[in-house]
Amino acid sequence: MSGTILFRLEVCIPEMSLNNLTYSSPVNITPGTRVIVDVRKSLHVGFVLGESVSDFNGKIKPVEGIIDDDEPFVPPDILDLAIWSGKVSMCGAGTVLKLILPHQVIGNEEFTTLLSKSNQKFLGGSNIQCEYSCEEISKVQSEFHEVNNFSPFDFERGNFFVSELEKPERTLILFPNHALAKNFYSNLPEHLQHEALLWPAVKRCWEWQDVYKGKYRIVIASPSGIFAPLSPQKIIVEDEASQSYILKHSPRISARSLAGRRAQFLNAELITAGRMPSLKTFVRAKPEQKIIPERKNIILVDIKYSRKEKFDGIDGKIPLTFSLIKHTLKTLAQKRNVIWILNRKGESAEVFCEKCGQSIKCGKCGGIMRGETDGKILCCKFCGHLQELPEECDFCGHKFFKGKRPGIEALSKVVSRYSNDFHVYDESSKVSQMKGLILSTHKGLELCEKINPGLVAWLDLDLDLWRPEYNTRYNVFRMLYNSYYMGRMKNSDRKVLVQARPSGMKTASFLSQGWQKFFEDELKARREYLLPPYGYIVEIKCERENIREKILDDFMNAGIFVMDPGDKELPLYVNTVTLEAVRKVLEPYISIRINSKISPKITVRSE
């Protein structure tokens, strides 16, 4: 109709994971509303993000129909989270909504075509009502504020969480994984369980609607639960320093950062908790450490004076010091468990030809293979592919191979020769059977919560400190700290023994000084080089080598320095104070469908 004012709306299409598109409408549709739009001559469900600021002056397609007549399906705080995280993680709001929404509400061509010819409601979307509107929320809450609870004892924090849930507020509580969330939910008082929902690992439409309608006051979840449509008045993040909060799919961003954004949008209370804080929280909130590990329980051993056990057919040694053996036998004699940690799986970390020195590569991805099962089976470190030891070298035809750097499997054989008086287990054994010495990688730290060992020994800390990542030192210290406190009660005792070279001793020595002293030392270097939390590290993984090389060239042409490890299997890293210039370079690649192998996987690290 002549003279009709058309609104230009920005719309994202989760089903296709495209960049945001612009459509026209005779009415200004509320952000978060589902609409039917035409994309490439087929109909799809889109979500209105707001009025478009695009300066495109050509012909704009109209919105074909509106699904949510009364109330937007996506509440304002979730929509804000999708737009913000899509921008920060460089994947777009549509990709985020595709991740967080039940697949039933995204729709498909056949269903939306049928819908456009009728007045049916899509999954009853117009009947979904929020118990509280955003205006009501702002009236009943105070301004955003943050509270910290960094107690080293898990049971103390658990009791604190229960006391917070007793308060009559809508509360979202996040745990690093679903198993911890489920355990906390199972141990809640019965009256709180009736008010709570354990947010599922699988998206279900009816649970999304039940939470949106206000059926539950409490949602208990793993990191993906940050997107639950609860409109919380309080958000609790347990073990907020855990790397498990970085979402596994786009947006590859920390759910802890999303929790802070959401709490600020809703003027909610944010509670960060754990055994120790993240660096970002330490800089922002400046929490003080009240309990420090007792110096007498921290044993530091220089491996220069160790007995280095040799292994047949494997180059390299594992240090076994006199102090390690003495404290292990003493603890076992007290009928308490001991955990030895060596961060090297299998029998050897690498298998190579004795004659030409060429390492055996994975037949699937070309990665380095480690030896397992007496070296007869090889396992790829990158993709997990298994293959048998070849009969001869592919390069020179030689028939004999050796291993490099012995691992847990080789250590197990040595220890078994001296274990007449105690049992030896690995981390895969049943917990109920573990009464003796457990050999494990750092993943075995989770056993501390189940068996409360009397001694945790790190056989070679330098293995962990040699990783070429900016946050390696912080991650190693966090594992050391967790090995002292994980699963401990106040009246129990535990020793941590660390074998390391002088270079690794400095990091280990901070264990008896506390995380506050360690953070102050760590932040000096990070501040100087503008590393997180003072800047960003953008991690870029490419499946195709030609795309990787093109991205490198584009960064070089833009004058942006890229840290390239030189191995095509490893990601590229960009250190930056602002994300705008990096986003501009990556824009042509992230506009492609997110499932495409051409599209790089981007992780933005800010701590």
Coordinates of N, CA and C in Angstrom, one line a residue, residues 276-287 470-471 473-474 477 506 510 514-535 606-607:
M276 N 39.6 -22.2 44.4 CA 40.4 -21.0 44.1 C 39.7 -20.3 42.9
P277 N 39.9 -19.0 42.8 CA 39.3 -18.2 41.7 C 40.0 -18.3 40.4
S278 N 39.4 -17.9 39.4 CA 40.1 -17.7 38.1 C 40.9 -16.4 38.2
L279 N 41.8 -16.2 37.3 CA 42.6 -14.9 37.3 C 41.7 -13.7 37.0
K280 N 40.7 -13.9 36.1 CA 39.8 -12.8 35.8 C 39.0 -12.4 37.1
T281 N 38.5 -13.3 37.8 CA 37.8 -13.0 39.1 C 38.7 -12.4 40.1
F282 N 39.9 -12.9 40.2 CA 40.9 -12.3 41.1 C 41.2 -10.9 40.8
V283 N 41.4 -10.5 39.5 CA 41.7 -9.1 39.2 C 40.5 -8.3 39.4
R284 N 39.3 -8.8 39.1 CA 38.0 -8.0 39.2 C 37.6 -7.8 40.7
A285 N 37.5 -8.9 41.4 CA 36.9 -8.9 42.7 C 37.9 -8.9 43.9
K286 N 39.1 -9.2 43.6 CA 40.2 -9.2 44.6 C 39.8 -10.0 45.9
P287 N 39.4 -11.3 45.8 CA 39.1 -12.1 47.0 C 40.4 -12.4 47.7
Y470 N 49.8 -20.2 26.8 CA 50.0 -19.1 27.7 C 49.6 -19.3 29.1
N471 N 48.6 -20.2 29.3 CA 48.0 -20.4 30.6 C 48.5 -21.7 31.3
R473 N 51.1 -22.5 33.1 CA 51.6 -22.3 34.5 C 50.4 -22.2 35.5
Y474 N 49.4 -21.5 35.1 CA 48.2 -21.3 35.9 C 47.5 -22.7 36.0
F477 N 49.3 -25.0 38.4 CA 49.2 -24.7 39.8 C 47.8 -25.1 40.3
K506 N 59.7 -23.6 41.2 CA 59.2 -22.3 41.5 C 57.7 -22.4 41.5
F510 N 54.8 -22.3 45.3 CA 53.7 -21.4 45.6 C 52.6 -22.2 46.3
G514 N 50.2 -20.3 48.8 CA 48.8 -20.0 48.5 C 48.6 -19.3 47.2
W515 N 47.3 -19.5 46.7 CA 47.0 -18.9 45.4 C 47.1 -17.4 45.2
Q516 N 46.9 -16.7 46.4 CA 47.0 -15.3 46.3 C 48.4 -14.8 45.9
K517 N 49.4 -15.4 46.5 CA 50.8 -15.1 46.1 C 51.1 -15.5 44.7
F518 N 50.6 -16.7 44.3 CA 50.9 -17.2 43.0 C 50.3 -16.2 41.9
F519 N 49.0 -15.8 42.2 CA 48.4 -14.9 41.2 C 49.1 -13.6 41.1
E520 N 49.6 -13.0 42.2 CA 50.4 -11.8 42.1 C 51.6 -11.9 41.2
D521 N 52.3 -13.1 41.3 CA 53.5 -13.3 40.5 C 53.1 -13.6 39.1
E522 N 52.1 -14.4 38.8 CA 51.6 -14.7 37.5 C 51.2 -13.5 36.7
L523 N 50.5 -12.5 37.4 CA 49.9 -11.4 36.7 C 50.9 -10.4 36.3
K524 N 52.1 -10.4 36.9 CA 53.2 -9.5 36.5 C 53.5 -9.6 35.0
A525 N 53.7 -10.9 34.6 CA 54.1 -11.2 33.2 C 52.9 -10.9 32.3
R526 N 51.7 -11.3 32.7 CA 50.5 -11.2 31.9 C 50.2 -9.7 31.6
R527 N 50.4 -8.9 32.6 CA 50.2 -7.4 32.4 C 51.2 -6.8 31.4
E528 N 52.4 -7.3 31.5 CA 53.4 -6.7 30.6 C 53.2 -7.1 29.2
Y529 N 52.7 -8.3 28.9 CA 52.5 -8.8 27.5 C 51.0 -8.7 27.1
L530 N 50.2 -8.1 27.9 CA 48.8 -7.9 27.6 C 48.1 -9.2 27.3
L531 N 48.5 -10.3 28.1 CA 47.8 -11.6 28.0 C 46.5 -11.5 28.9
P532 N 45.6 -12.5 28.7 CA 44.4 -12.5 29.5 C 44.8 -12.6 31.0
P533 N 44.1 -11.9 31.9 CA 42.8 -11.1 31.7 C 43.0 -9.7 31.2
Y534 N 44.2 -9.3 30.8 CA 44.4 -7.9 30.3 C 44.2 -7.8 28.8
G535 N 44.0 -8.9 28.1 CA 43.8 -8.9 26.7 C 43.1 -10.2 26.3
S606 N 39.7 -15.1 27.5 CA 39.8 -13.8 28.1 C 40.4 -13.9 29.5
E607 N 40.9 -15.1 29.9 CA 41.4 -15.3 31.2 C 42.5 -16.4 31.2

